[in-house]
Coordinates of N, CA and C and ligand atoms in Angstrom, one line a residue:
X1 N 0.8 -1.2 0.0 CA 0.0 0.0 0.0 C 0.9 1.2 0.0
X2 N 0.4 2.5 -0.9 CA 0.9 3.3 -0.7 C 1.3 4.3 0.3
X3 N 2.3 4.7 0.8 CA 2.4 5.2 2.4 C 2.6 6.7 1.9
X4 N 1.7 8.0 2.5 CA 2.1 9.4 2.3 C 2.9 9.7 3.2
X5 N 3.8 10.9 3.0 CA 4.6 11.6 4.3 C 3.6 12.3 4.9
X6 N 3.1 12.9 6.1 CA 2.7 14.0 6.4 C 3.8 15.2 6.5
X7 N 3.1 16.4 5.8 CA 3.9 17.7 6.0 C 4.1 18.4 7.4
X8 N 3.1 17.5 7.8 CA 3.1 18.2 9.7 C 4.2 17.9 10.9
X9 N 4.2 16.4 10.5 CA 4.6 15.5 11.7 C 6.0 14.8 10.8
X10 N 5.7 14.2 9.4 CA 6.9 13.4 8.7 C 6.9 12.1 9.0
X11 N 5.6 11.6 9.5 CA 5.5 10.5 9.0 C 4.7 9.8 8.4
X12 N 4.8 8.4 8.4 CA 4.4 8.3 7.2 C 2.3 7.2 7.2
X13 N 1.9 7.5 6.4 CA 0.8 7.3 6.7 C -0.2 6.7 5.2
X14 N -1.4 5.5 5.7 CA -1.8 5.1 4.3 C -3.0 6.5 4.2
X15 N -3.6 6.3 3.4 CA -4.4 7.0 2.7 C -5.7 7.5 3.4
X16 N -6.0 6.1 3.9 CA -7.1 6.1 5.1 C -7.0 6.7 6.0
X17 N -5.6 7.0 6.9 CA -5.1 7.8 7.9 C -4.6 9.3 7.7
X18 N -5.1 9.9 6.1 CA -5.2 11.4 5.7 C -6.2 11.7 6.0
X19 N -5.8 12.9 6.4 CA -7.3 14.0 6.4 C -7.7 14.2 4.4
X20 N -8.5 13.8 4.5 CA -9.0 13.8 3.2 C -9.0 15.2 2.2
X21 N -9.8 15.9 3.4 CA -10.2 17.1 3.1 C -8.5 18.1 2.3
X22 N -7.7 18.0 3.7 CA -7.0 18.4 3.3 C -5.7 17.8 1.7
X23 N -6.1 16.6 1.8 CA -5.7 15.4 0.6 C -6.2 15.7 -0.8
X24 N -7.4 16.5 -1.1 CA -8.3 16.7 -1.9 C -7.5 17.9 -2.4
X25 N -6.9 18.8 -1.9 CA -6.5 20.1 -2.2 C -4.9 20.0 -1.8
X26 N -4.4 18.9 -2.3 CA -3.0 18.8 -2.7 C -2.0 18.6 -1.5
X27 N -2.5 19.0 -0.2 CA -1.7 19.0 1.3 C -1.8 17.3 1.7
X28 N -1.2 17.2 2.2 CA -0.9 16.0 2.9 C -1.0 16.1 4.3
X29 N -1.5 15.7 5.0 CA -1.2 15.8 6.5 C -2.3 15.0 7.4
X30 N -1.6 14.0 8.3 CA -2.5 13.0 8.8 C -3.8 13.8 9.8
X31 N -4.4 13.1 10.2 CA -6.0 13.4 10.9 C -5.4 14.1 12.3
X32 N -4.3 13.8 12.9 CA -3.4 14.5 13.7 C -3.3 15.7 13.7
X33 N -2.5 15.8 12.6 CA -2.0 17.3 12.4 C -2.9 18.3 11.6
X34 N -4.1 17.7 11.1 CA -4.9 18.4 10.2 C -5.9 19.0 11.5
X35 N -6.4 17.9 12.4 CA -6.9 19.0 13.6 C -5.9 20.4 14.2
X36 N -5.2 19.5 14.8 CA -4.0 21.3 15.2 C -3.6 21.7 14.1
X37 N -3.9 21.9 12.9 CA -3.9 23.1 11.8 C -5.2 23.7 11.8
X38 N -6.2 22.7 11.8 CA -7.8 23.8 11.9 C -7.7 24.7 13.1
X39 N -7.5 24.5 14.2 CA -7.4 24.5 15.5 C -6.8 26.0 15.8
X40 N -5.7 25.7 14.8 CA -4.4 27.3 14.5 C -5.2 28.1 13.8
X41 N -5.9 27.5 12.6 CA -6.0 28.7 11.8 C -7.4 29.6 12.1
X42 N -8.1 28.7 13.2 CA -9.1 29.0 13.9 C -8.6 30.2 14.9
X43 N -8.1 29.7 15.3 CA -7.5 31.3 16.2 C -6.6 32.0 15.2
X44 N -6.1 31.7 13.9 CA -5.5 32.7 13.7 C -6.7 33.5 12.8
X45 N -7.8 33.0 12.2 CA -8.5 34.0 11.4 C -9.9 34.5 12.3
X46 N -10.0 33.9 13.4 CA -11.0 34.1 14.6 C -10.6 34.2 15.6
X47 N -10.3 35.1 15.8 CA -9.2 35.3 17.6 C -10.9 35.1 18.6
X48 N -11.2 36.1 18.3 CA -12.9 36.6 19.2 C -13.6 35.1 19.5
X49 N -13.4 34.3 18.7 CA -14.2 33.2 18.4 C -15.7 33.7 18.0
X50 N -15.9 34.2 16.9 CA -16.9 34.9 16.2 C -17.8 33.9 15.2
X51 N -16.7 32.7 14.8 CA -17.7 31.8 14.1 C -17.4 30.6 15.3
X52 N -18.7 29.5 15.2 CA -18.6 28.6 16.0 C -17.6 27.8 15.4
X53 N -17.7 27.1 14.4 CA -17.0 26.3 13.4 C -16.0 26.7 13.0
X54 N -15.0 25.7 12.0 CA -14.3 25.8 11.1 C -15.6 25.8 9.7
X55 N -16.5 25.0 9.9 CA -17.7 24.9 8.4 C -18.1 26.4 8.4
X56 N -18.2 26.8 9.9 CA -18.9 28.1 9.8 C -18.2 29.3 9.0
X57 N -17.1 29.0 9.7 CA -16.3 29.9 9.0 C -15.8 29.3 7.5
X58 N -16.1 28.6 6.9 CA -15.8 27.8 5.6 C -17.0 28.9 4.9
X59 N -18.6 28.5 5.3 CA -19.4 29.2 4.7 C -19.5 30.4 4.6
X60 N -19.4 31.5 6.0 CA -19.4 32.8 5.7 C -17.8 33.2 5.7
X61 N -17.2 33.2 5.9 CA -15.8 33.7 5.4 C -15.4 33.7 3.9
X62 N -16.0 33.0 3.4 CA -15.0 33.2 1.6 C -16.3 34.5 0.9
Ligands
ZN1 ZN1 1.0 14.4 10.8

């Protein structure tokens, strides 16, 4: 089976063990580090915590 690197952590992981989401849009990074990247970028584009979500902010943000 094919094994991806994660860009987060550097190791290595099957396909099943990607975050998909992020897999779909060319990034790599296991279900690990794809939470503590939402997690970041949740405070970093919502400090206030003004959307409940990351969806929330998926929807009204763009
Ligand atoms: Zn990782």
């Amino acid at each position: 089976m094919k094994l991806y690197v994660c860009e987060g952590c550097g190791d290595k992981f099957t396909k099943g063990e990607l975050d998909l989401e992020s897999f779909s849009m060319g990034d790599i990074y296991c279900t690990t580090c794809s939470d503590e990247l939402m997690q970041a970028g949740m405070d970093a584009v919502d400090p206030n915590g003004e959307f409940s979500s990351f969806d929330d902010w998926d929807e009204n943000g763009h």
